[in-house]
mmCIF file of C-alpha atoms in Angstrom:
data_model
loop_
_atom_site.group_PDB
_atom_site.id
_atom_site.type_symbol
_atom_site.label_atom_id
_atom_site.label_comp_id
_atom_site.label_asym_id
_atom_site.label_seq_id
_atom_site.Cartn_x
_atom_site.Cartn_y
_atom_site.Cartn_z
ATOM 1 C CA UNK A 24 -24.053 44.180 -29.011
ATOM 2 C CA UNK A 25 -24.034 41.588 -26.248
ATOM 3 C CA UNK A 26 -23.682 44.309 -23.610
ATOM 4 C CA UNK A 27 -26.620 46.292 -25.052
ATOM 5 C CA UNK A 28 -28.838 43.217 -25.324
ATOM 6 C CA UNK A 29 -28.039 42.228 -21.748
ATOM 7 C CA UNK A 30 -28.104 45.548 -19.933
ATOM 8 C CA UNK A 31 -30.288 47.860 -22.036
ATOM 9 C CA UNK A 32 -32.786 45.518 -23.662
ATOM 10 C CA UNK A 33 -32.594 42.735 -21.013
ATOM 11 C CA UNK A 34 -33.310 40.090 -23.656
ATOM 12 C CA UNK A 35 -31.566 36.875 -22.545
ATOM 13 C CA UNK A 36 -32.452 34.972 -25.699
ATOM 14 C CA UNK A 37 -30.871 37.692 -27.811
ATOM 15 C CA UNK A 38 -27.831 37.842 -25.513
ATOM 16 C CA UNK A 39 -27.250 34.102 -25.906
ATOM 17 C CA UNK A 40 -27.610 34.245 -29.692
ATOM 18 C CA UNK A 41 -25.186 37.142 -29.962
ATOM 19 C CA UNK A 42 -22.660 35.587 -27.564
ATOM 20 C CA UNK A 43 -22.626 32.309 -29.509
ATOM 21 C CA UNK A 44 -22.326 34.160 -32.803
ATOM 22 C CA UNK A 45 -19.483 36.235 -31.384
ATOM 23 C CA UNK A 46 -17.626 33.170 -30.151
ATOM 24 C CA UNK A 47 -17.775 31.673 -33.628
ATOM 25 C CA UNK A 48 -15.824 34.678 -34.861
ATOM 26 C CA UNK A 49 -13.722 35.363 -31.770
ATOM 27 C CA UNK A 50 -13.419 32.028 -29.889
ATOM 28 C CA UNK A 51 -10.740 33.345 -27.522
ATOM 29 C CA UNK A 52 -12.765 36.331 -26.291
ATOM 30 C CA UNK A 53 -13.002 35.998 -22.507
ATOM 31 C CA UNK A 54 -15.851 38.549 -22.249
ATOM 32 C CA UNK A 55 -17.992 36.751 -24.823
ATOM 33 C CA UNK A 56 -17.291 33.389 -23.158
ATOM 34 C CA UNK A 57 -18.327 34.663 -19.733
ATOM 35 C CA UNK A 58 -21.506 36.226 -21.154
ATOM 36 C CA UNK A 59 -22.331 32.994 -22.958
ATOM 37 C CA UNK A 60 -21.786 30.843 -19.858
ATOM 38 C CA UNK A 61 -23.806 33.155 -17.626
ATOM 39 C CA UNK A 62 -26.754 33.463 -19.986
ATOM 40 C CA UNK A 63 -26.861 29.786 -20.984
ATOM 41 C CA UNK A 64 -26.924 28.837 -17.295
ATOM 42 C CA UNK A 65 -29.612 31.412 -16.507
ATOM 43 C CA UNK A 66 -31.788 29.997 -19.281
ATOM 44 C CA UNK A 67 -30.909 26.394 -18.481
ATOM 45 C CA UNK A 68 -30.057 25.770 -22.100
ATOM 46 C CA UNK A 69 -27.842 22.690 -21.698
ATOM 47 C CA UNK A 70 -28.163 21.561 -25.303
ATOM 48 C CA UNK A 71 -26.885 24.806 -26.835
ATOM 49 C CA UNK A 72 -24.196 25.064 -24.190
ATOM 50 C CA UNK A 73 -22.908 21.582 -25.034
ATOM 51 C CA UNK A 74 -22.936 22.296 -28.756
ATOM 52 C CA UNK A 75 -21.091 25.580 -28.313
ATOM 53 C CA UNK A 76 -18.475 24.132 -25.965
ATOM 54 C CA UNK A 77 -17.851 21.241 -28.362
ATOM 55 C CA UNK A 78 -17.150 23.699 -31.153
ATOM 56 C CA UNK A 79 -14.894 25.785 -28.925
ATOM 57 C CA UNK A 80 -12.909 22.707 -27.857
ATOM 58 C CA UNK A 81 -12.406 21.659 -31.472
ATOM 59 C CA UNK A 82 -11.167 25.117 -32.443
ATOM 60 C CA UNK A 83 -8.932 25.674 -29.407
ATOM 61 C CA UNK A 84 -5.182 25.951 -29.941
ATOM 62 C CA UNK A 85 -3.225 22.887 -28.806
ATOM 63 C CA UNK A 86 -3.857 20.358 -26.036
ATOM 64 C CA UNK A 87 -3.496 23.011 -23.337
ATOM 65 C CA UNK A 88 -6.118 25.235 -24.945
ATOM 66 C CA UNK A 89 -8.528 22.336 -25.485
ATOM 67 C CA UNK A 90 -8.043 21.216 -21.901
ATOM 68 C CA UNK A 91 -8.859 24.688 -20.605
ATOM 69 C CA UNK A 92 -12.106 24.890 -22.575
ATOM 70 C CA UNK A 93 -13.033 21.313 -21.673
ATOM 71 C CA UNK A 94 -12.547 22.155 -18.009
ATOM 72 C CA UNK A 95 -14.802 25.225 -18.345
ATOM 73 C CA UNK A 96 -17.412 23.013 -19.985
ATOM 74 C CA UNK A 97 -17.251 20.560 -17.094
ATOM 75 C CA UNK A 98 -17.478 23.325 -14.529
ATOM 76 C CA UNK A 99 -20.473 24.817 -16.356
ATOM 77 C CA UNK A 100 -22.270 21.456 -16.367
ATOM 78 C CA UNK A 101 -21.639 21.030 -12.651
ATOM 79 C CA UNK A 102 -23.043 24.484 -11.863
ATOM 80 C CA UNK A 103 -26.033 23.614 -14.041
ATOM 81 C CA UNK A 104 -26.665 20.507 -11.914
ATOM 82 C CA UNK A 105 -25.697 18.031 -14.644
ATOM 83 C CA UNK A 106 -23.419 16.021 -12.390
ATOM 84 C CA UNK A 107 -22.968 12.854 -14.418
ATOM 85 C CA UNK A 108 -22.282 14.819 -17.595
ATOM 86 C CA UNK A 109 -19.950 17.067 -15.623
ATOM 87 C CA UNK A 110 -17.928 14.068 -14.486
ATOM 88 C CA UNK A 111 -17.591 12.888 -18.074
ATOM 89 C CA UNK A 112 -16.451 16.366 -19.079
ATOM 90 C CA UNK A 113 -13.891 16.518 -16.263
ATOM 91 C CA UNK A 114 -12.554 13.132 -17.395
ATOM 92 C CA UNK A 115 -12.257 14.482 -20.927
ATOM 93 C CA UNK A 116 -10.361 17.536 -19.706
ATOM 94 C CA UNK A 117 -8.101 15.358 -17.570
ATOM 95 C CA UNK A 118 -7.255 13.031 -20.464
ATOM 96 C CA UNK A 119 -6.056 15.951 -22.559
ATOM 97 C CA UNK A 120 -3.227 16.449 -20.066
ATOM 98 C CA UNK A 121 -3.240 13.925 -17.180
ATOM 99 C CA UNK A 122 -1.923 15.498 -13.988
ATOM 100 C CA UNK A 123 -2.901 15.970 -10.379
ATOM 101 C CA UNK A 124 -4.747 19.264 -10.326
ATOM 102 C CA UNK A 125 -8.199 20.800 -10.404
ATOM 103 C CA UNK A 126 -9.589 18.387 -13.010
ATOM 104 C CA UNK A 127 -8.389 15.337 -11.100
ATOM 105 C CA UNK A 128 -9.712 16.763 -7.811
ATOM 106 C CA UNK A 129 -13.097 17.288 -9.450
ATOM 107 C CA UNK A 130 -13.101 13.691 -10.682
ATOM 108 C CA UNK A 131 -12.329 12.464 -7.139
ATOM 109 C CA UNK A 132 -15.163 14.526 -5.703
ATOM 110 C CA UNK A 133 -17.860 13.697 -8.249
ATOM 111 C CA UNK A 134 -16.870 10.027 -8.513
ATOM 112 C CA UNK A 135 -17.437 9.695 -4.762
ATOM 113 C CA UNK A 136 -20.719 11.647 -4.891
ATOM 114 C CA UNK A 137 -22.078 9.634 -7.823
ATOM 115 C CA UNK A 138 -20.551 6.280 -6.918
ATOM 116 C CA UNK A 139 -18.839 6.163 -10.312
ATOM 117 C CA UNK A 140 -15.464 5.013 -9.084
ATOM 118 C CA UNK A 141 -14.557 3.489 -12.438
ATOM 119 C CA UNK A 142 -13.859 6.992 -13.733
ATOM 120 C CA UNK A 143 -11.557 7.678 -10.790
ATOM 121 C CA UNK A 144 -9.734 4.367 -11.243
ATOM 122 C CA UNK A 145 -9.074 5.197 -14.898
ATOM 123 C CA UNK A 146 -7.729 8.625 -13.912
ATOM 124 C CA UNK A 147 -5.481 7.140 -11.219
ATOM 125 C CA UNK A 148 -4.055 4.568 -13.620
ATOM 126 C CA UNK A 149 -3.311 7.350 -16.084
ATOM 127 C CA UNK A 150 -1.381 9.152 -13.338
ATOM 128 C CA UNK A 151 0.486 5.949 -12.486
ATOM 129 C CA UNK A 152 1.651 5.673 -16.081
ATOM 130 C CA UNK A 153 2.921 9.258 -16.111
ATOM 131 C CA UNK A 154 4.545 9.297 -12.660
ATOM 132 C CA UNK A 155 8.259 8.532 -12.590
ATOM 133 C CA UNK A 156 8.737 8.742 -8.808
ATOM 134 C CA UNK A 157 8.545 5.170 -7.512
ATOM 135 C CA UNK A 158 7.018 5.906 -4.114
ATOM 136 C CA UNK A 159 4.383 8.153 -5.663
ATOM 137 C CA UNK A 160 3.537 5.495 -8.246
ATOM 138 C CA UNK A 161 3.095 2.875 -5.530
ATOM 139 C CA UNK A 162 0.920 5.185 -3.423
ATOM 140 C CA UNK A 163 -1.349 5.832 -6.407
ATOM 141 C CA UNK A 164 -1.478 2.120 -7.188
ATOM 142 C CA UNK A 165 -2.400 1.260 -3.606
ATOM 143 C CA UNK A 166 -5.221 3.817 -3.711
ATOM 144 C CA UNK A 167 -6.436 2.365 -7.000
ATOM 145 C CA UNK A 168 -6.378 -1.168 -5.597
ATOM 146 C CA UNK A 169 -8.310 0.008 -2.528
ATOM 147 C CA UNK A 170 -11.025 1.444 -4.782
ATOM 148 C CA UNK A 171 -11.288 -1.770 -6.796
ATOM 149 C CA UNK A 172 -11.346 -3.942 -3.697
ATOM 150 C CA UNK A 173 -13.708 -1.695 -1.726
ATOM 151 C CA UNK A 174 -16.359 0.519 -3.361
ATOM 152 C CA UNK A 175 -16.188 -1.096 -6.795
ATOM 153 C CA UNK A 176 -16.037 -4.648 -5.438
ATOM 154 C CA UNK A 177 -13.845 -5.935 -8.261
ATOM 155 C CA UNK A 178 -11.502 -8.289 -6.403
ATOM 156 C CA UNK A 179 -9.997 -9.745 -9.571
ATOM 157 C CA UNK A 180 -8.986 -6.337 -10.878
ATOM 158 C CA UNK A 181 -7.618 -5.306 -7.479
ATOM 159 C CA UNK A 182 -5.514 -8.465 -7.402
ATOM 160 C CA UNK A 183 -4.227 -8.036 -10.966
ATOM 161 C CA UNK A 184 -3.215 -4.418 -10.333
ATOM 162 C CA UNK A 185 -1.368 -5.288 -7.126
ATOM 163 C CA UNK A 186 0.219 -8.342 -8.710
ATOM 164 C CA UNK A 187 1.437 -6.223 -11.633
ATOM 165 C CA UNK A 188 2.886 -3.638 -9.244
ATOM 166 C CA UNK A 189 4.718 -6.312 -7.264
ATOM 167 C CA UNK A 190 5.938 -8.205 -10.345
ATOM 168 C CA UNK A 191 7.370 -5.055 -11.891
ATOM 169 C CA UNK A 192 9.126 -3.818 -8.746
ATOM 170 C CA UNK A 193 9.773 -6.879 -6.555
ATOM 171 C CA UNK A 194 9.011 -4.689 -3.533
ATOM 172 C CA UNK A 195 8.526 -6.820 -0.411
ATOM 173 C CA UNK A 196 6.464 -4.038 1.199
ATOM 174 C CA UNK A 197 3.731 -4.828 -1.357
ATOM 175 C CA UNK A 198 3.498 -8.458 -0.234
ATOM 176 C CA UNK A 199 1.136 -7.899 2.726
ATOM 177 C CA UNK A 200 -1.476 -6.388 0.389
ATOM 178 C CA UNK A 201 -0.877 -9.025 -2.285
ATOM 179 C CA UNK A 202 -1.138 -11.804 0.311
ATOM 180 C CA UNK A 203 -4.402 -10.385 1.616
ATOM 181 C CA UNK A 204 -5.885 -10.262 -1.885
ATOM 182 C CA UNK A 205 -4.576 -13.750 -2.686
ATOM 183 C CA UNK A 206 -6.136 -15.039 0.532
ATOM 184 C CA UNK A 207 -9.490 -13.599 -0.490
ATOM 185 C CA UNK A 208 -9.205 -15.333 -3.869
ATOM 186 C CA UNK A 209 -8.485 -18.641 -2.113
ATOM 187 C CA UNK A 210 -11.539 -18.148 0.109
ATOM 188 C CA UNK A 211 -13.589 -17.581 -3.033
ATOM 189 C CA UNK A 212 -12.288 -20.842 -4.515
ATOM 190 C CA UNK A 213 -10.027 -19.299 -7.151
ATOM 191 C CA UNK A 214 -6.817 -21.245 -7.892
ATOM 192 C CA UNK A 215 -5.121 -17.952 -8.753
ATOM 193 C CA UNK A 216 -4.630 -17.194 -5.053
ATOM 194 C CA UNK A 217 -2.604 -20.291 -4.198
ATOM 195 C CA UNK A 218 -0.663 -19.985 -7.443
ATOM 196 C CA UNK A 219 0.317 -16.468 -6.419
ATOM 197 C CA UNK A 220 1.537 -17.667 -3.014
ATOM 198 C CA UNK A 221 3.823 -20.172 -4.735
ATOM 199 C CA UNK A 222 4.957 -17.464 -7.127
ATOM 200 C CA UNK A 223 5.907 -15.276 -4.149
ATOM 201 C CA UNK A 224 7.975 -18.113 -2.667
ATOM 202 C CA UNK A 225 9.756 -18.720 -5.976
ATOM 203 C CA UNK A 226 10.513 -15.021 -6.428
ATOM 204 C CA UNK A 227 11.837 -14.680 -2.872
ATOM 205 C CA UNK A 228 13.963 -17.821 -3.194
ATOM 206 C CA UNK A 229 15.578 -16.370 -6.314
ATOM 207 C CA UNK A 230 16.219 -13.112 -4.490
ATOM 208 C CA UNK A 231 17.775 -14.967 -1.549
ATOM 209 C CA UNK A 232 20.117 -16.935 -3.810
ATOM 210 C CA UNK A 233 21.319 -13.817 -5.603
ATOM 211 C CA UNK A 234 21.663 -11.620 -2.501
ATOM 212 C CA UNK A 235 24.907 -11.043 -0.614
ATOM 213 C CA UNK A 236 23.080 -9.226 2.187
ATOM 214 C CA UNK A 237 22.628 -11.667 5.091
ATOM 215 C CA UNK A 238 20.007 -9.472 6.776
ATOM 216 C CA UNK A 239 17.975 -9.297 3.559
ATOM 217 C CA UNK A 240 18.224 -13.069 3.215
ATOM 218 C CA UNK A 241 16.862 -13.554 6.719
ATOM 219 C CA UNK A 242 14.022 -11.056 6.137
ATOM 220 C CA UNK A 243 13.057 -12.845 2.924
ATOM 221 C CA UNK A 244 13.261 -16.278 4.557
ATOM 222 C CA UNK A 245 11.001 -15.005 7.303
ATOM 223 C CA UNK A 246 8.393 -14.107 4.674
ATOM 224 C CA UNK A 247 8.864 -17.438 2.890
ATOM 225 C CA UNK A 248 8.354 -19.345 6.150
ATOM 226 C CA UNK A 249 5.251 -17.298 6.883
ATOM 227 C CA UNK A 250 3.731 -18.034 3.484
ATOM 228 C CA UNK A 251 4.392 -21.764 3.831
ATOM 229 C CA UNK A 252 2.969 -21.919 7.343
ATOM 230 C CA UNK A 253 0.042 -19.508 7.165
ATOM 231 C CA UNK A 254 -1.032 -19.569 3.533
ATOM 232 C CA UNK A 255 -0.055 -23.034 2.275
ATOM 233 C CA UNK A 256 -0.388 -24.977 5.578
ATOM 234 C CA UNK A 257 3.018 -26.557 5.004
ATOM 235 C CA UNK A 258 4.810 -26.608 8.370
ATOM 236 C CA UNK A 259 7.716 -28.738 7.108
ATOM 237 C CA UNK A 260 8.593 -26.238 4.370
ATOM 238 C CA UNK A 261 8.180 -23.364 6.815
ATOM 239 C CA UNK A 262 10.637 -24.923 9.264
ATOM 240 C CA UNK A 263 13.029 -25.683 6.421
ATOM 241 C CA UNK A 264 13.029 -21.981 5.510
ATOM 242 C CA UNK A 265 13.692 -21.107 9.149
ATOM 243 C CA UNK A 266 16.580 -23.569 9.257
ATOM 244 C CA UNK A 267 18.085 -21.865 6.226
ATOM 245 C CA UNK A 268 17.799 -18.583 8.072
ATOM 246 C CA UNK A 269 19.516 -20.010 11.134
ATOM 247 C CA UNK A 270 22.402 -21.177 8.940
ATOM 248 C CA UNK A 271 22.759 -17.661 7.569
ATOM 249 C CA UNK A 272 22.637 -16.242 11.096
ATOM 250 C CA UNK A 273 25.302 -18.636 12.391
ATOM 251 C CA UNK A 274 27.621 -17.954 9.455
ATOM 252 C CA UNK A 275 27.483 -14.150 9.767
ATOM 253 C CA UNK A 276 28.543 -12.427 12.967
ATOM 254 C CA UNK A 277 27.350 -8.939 11.996
ATOM 255 C CA UNK A 278 23.739 -9.831 11.228
ATOM 256 C CA UNK A 279 20.659 -8.260 12.778
ATOM 257 C CA UNK A 280 20.361 -10.766 15.619
ATOM 258 C CA UNK A 281 16.938 -9.465 16.647
ATOM 259 C CA UNK A 282 15.496 -10.211 13.191
ATOM 260 C CA UNK A 283 17.054 -13.673 13.258
ATOM 261 C CA UNK A 284 15.600 -14.293 16.728
ATOM 262 C CA UNK A 285 12.188 -13.203 15.472
ATOM 263 C CA UNK A 286 12.498 -15.752 12.663
ATOM 264 C CA UNK A 287 13.120 -18.495 15.224
ATOM 265 C CA UNK A 288 10.189 -17.236 17.303
ATOM 266 C CA UNK A 289 7.967 -17.352 14.229
ATOM 267 C CA UNK A 290 8.898 -21.012 13.875
ATOM 268 C CA UNK A 291 7.940 -21.606 17.503
ATOM 269 C CA UNK A 292 4.561 -19.961 16.850
ATOM 270 C CA UNK A 293 3.953 -22.188 13.814
ATOM 271 C CA UNK A 294 4.930 -25.269 15.812
ATOM 272 C CA UNK A 295 2.604 -24.351 18.667
ATOM 273 C CA UNK A 296 -0.249 -23.835 16.192
ATOM 274 C CA UNK A 297 0.429 -27.393 14.961
ATOM 275 C CA UNK A 298 0.544 -28.739 18.550
ATOM 276 C CA UNK A 299 4.255 -29.551 18.195
ATOM 277 C CA UNK A 300 5.334 -28.512 21.674
ATOM 278 C CA UNK A 301 8.838 -29.985 21.587
ATOM 279 C CA UNK A 302 9.572 -28.293 18.243
ATOM 280 C CA UNK A 303 8.286 -25.011 19.644
ATOM 281 C CA UNK A 304 10.540 -25.337 22.701
ATOM 282 C CA UNK A 305 13.558 -25.993 20.483
ATOM 283 C CA UNK A 306 12.840 -22.934 18.335
ATOM 284 C CA UNK A 307 12.319 -20.716 21.371
ATOM 285 C CA UNK A 308 15.684 -21.847 22.689
ATOM 286 C CA UNK A 309 17.306 -20.987 19.327
ATOM 287 C CA UNK A 310 15.849 -17.481 19.555
ATOM 288 C CA UNK A 311 17.133 -17.084 23.111
ATOM 289 C CA UNK A 312 20.637 -18.018 22.025
ATOM 290 C CA UNK A 313 20.579 -15.262 19.424
ATOM 291 C CA UNK A 314 19.269 -12.558 21.754
ATOM 292 C CA UNK A 315 19.782 -13.089 25.467
ATOM 293 C CA UNK A 316 16.624 -12.473 27.444
ATOM 294 C CA UNK A 317 14.415 -12.254 24.341
ATOM 295 C CA UNK A 318 10.955 -11.709 25.840
ATOM 296 C CA UNK A 319 9.022 -13.351 23.024
ATOM 297 C CA UNK A 320 11.274 -16.415 23.167
ATOM 298 C CA UNK A 321 10.800 -16.698 26.941
ATOM 299 C CA UNK A 322 7.019 -16.470 26.533
ATOM 300 C CA UNK A 323 7.012 -19.079 23.760
ATOM 301 C CA UNK A 324 9.147 -21.439 25.829
ATOM 302 C CA UNK A 325 6.659 -21.162 28.678
ATOM 303 C CA UNK A 326 3.741 -21.814 26.309
ATOM 304 C CA UNK A 327 5.522 -24.856 24.882
ATOM 305 C CA UNK A 328 6.141 -26.205 28.388
ATOM 306 C CA UNK A 329 2.493 -25.648 29.295
ATOM 307 C CA UNK A 330 1.522 -27.665 26.219
ATOM 308 C CA UNK A 331 3.664 -30.548 27.463
ATOM 309 C CA UNK A 332 6.855 -29.932 25.562
ATOM 310 C CA UNK A 333 10.382 -30.114 26.899
ATOM 311 C CA UNK A 334 11.251 -27.198 29.144
ATOM 312 C CA UNK A 335 13.520 -24.873 27.191
ATOM 313 C CA UNK A 336 16.004 -22.914 29.263
ATOM 314 C CA UNK A 337 16.051 -19.663 27.312
ATOM 315 C CA UNK A 338 19.225 -17.752 28.188
ATOM 316 C CA UNK A 339 18.529 -14.688 30.318
ATOM 317 C CA UNK A 340 20.696 -11.650 31.007
ATOM 318 C CA UNK A 341 23.009 -12.006 34.016
ATOM 319 C CA UNK A 342 21.395 -10.126 36.910
ATOM 320 C CA UNK A 343 23.374 -7.311 38.443
ATOM 321 C CA UNK A 344 24.716 -8.588 41.793
ATOM 322 C CA UNK A 345 24.341 -6.590 45.008
ATOM 323 C CA UNK A 346 27.197 -4.132 45.686
ATOM 324 C CA UNK A 347 28.511 -6.299 48.533
ATOM 325 C CA UNK A 348 29.203 -9.105 46.067
ATOM 326 C CA UNK A 349 31.100 -6.826 43.737
ATOM 327 C CA UNK A 350 33.323 -5.592 46.554
ATOM 328 C CA UNK A 351 34.058 -9.043 47.972
ATOM 329 C CA UNK A 352 37.029 -11.216 47.079
ATOM 330 C CA UNK A 353 36.667 -14.696 45.620
ATOM 331 C CA UNK A 354 38.553 -16.156 48.585
ATOM 332 C CA UNK A 355 35.776 -14.976 50.882
ATOM 333 C CA UNK A 356 33.732 -18.176 51.312
ATOM 334 C CA UNK A 357 30.786 -16.323 52.831
ATOM 335 C CA UNK A 358 30.593 -14.100 49.728
ATOM 336 C CA UNK A 359 30.813 -17.106 47.421
ATOM 337 C CA UNK A 360 27.935 -18.702 49.267
ATOM 338 C CA UNK A 361 25.927 -15.491 49.025
ATOM 339 C CA UNK A 362 26.680 -15.301 45.323
ATOM 340 C CA UNK A 363 25.476 -18.843 44.852
ATOM 341 C CA UNK A 364 22.201 -18.061 46.601
ATOM 342 C CA UNK A 365 21.731 -14.846 44.626
ATOM 343 C CA UNK A 366 22.417 -16.377 41.222
ATOM 344 C CA UNK A 367 20.413 -19.512 41.891
ATOM 345 C CA UNK A 368 17.410 -17.349 42.671
ATOM 346 C CA UNK A 369 17.731 -16.035 39.119
ATOM 347 C CA UNK A 370 18.315 -19.491 37.567
ATOM 348 C CA UNK A 371 21.851 -18.556 36.497
ATOM 349 C CA UNK A 372 24.012 -20.827 38.629
ATOM 350 C CA UNK A 373 26.285 -21.619 35.702
ATOM 351 C CA UNK A 374 27.271 -17.973 35.517
ATOM 352 C CA UNK A 375 28.774 -18.277 38.994
ATOM 353 C CA UNK A 376 30.945 -21.182 37.843
#
């Protein structure tokens, strides 16, 4: 009947009536559904289309069947130019079985086009809840936070989401984002920002006390020192954290000496920022003792000296002597004199001794 009305009589109104009537009796008929969608769109009959799709969704078998019909409804609305309604319909289809797929992709696209990022945030959070892979969960959470912080402009929600992610995982790689959000809260006058900084320090201190990994302890102490110096303006506590790191470094021979040297260099940077040139020189020297010829330590020592601090002699690598010196014997006084001249030029006279 639908075929005759469409192709022989060419009566769209009759085609739509027959297609809807047929779907009431045979809701799973693909041919009737296609005829209904095509004719309803041609006539622009959004109201009857919505009513019919609602009935089809209610009568569909299981969540998978309802999701399929809901997705067709959303796609029909989008083709009909009803973009906001289409987004709502895509969200409905997505909720019936949250997963990354065509419904989620449609939500991403329309949310961006319409500026309705709240719908996308809700979808992303649903995916976070259903995703067991840790790295994937964190990637989704970071994207959600970026939406809240950026297009939506909801700093409080962005902070709470990131804080929840960090609290539940203890991941130090989340701290840069959490610190940035906390800093923005402080700038806005919210006490929550500073409270979070202190919470980070407490959490890291507990991790340090319970850890047997010296390298992890030094990495955590480096973050603690940074928070004290840069976020809480507490140089004394920052240097105390660095001192704890130096103790760990001195008590463990197999540590990552570069990371420990960077910790000492951080302390020199904080001291220079506070105009404490002598303290900066001392810290640069500590870094140089850990890693001979450490370029950052050498630069910091020079900056401390330029500020008026004590000149720190940062240990440098022993220069390779000319071949003639290698071949000479120690009893050769001319060679010894040449060695003295060569090493003094490189400020390493003690190496000759």
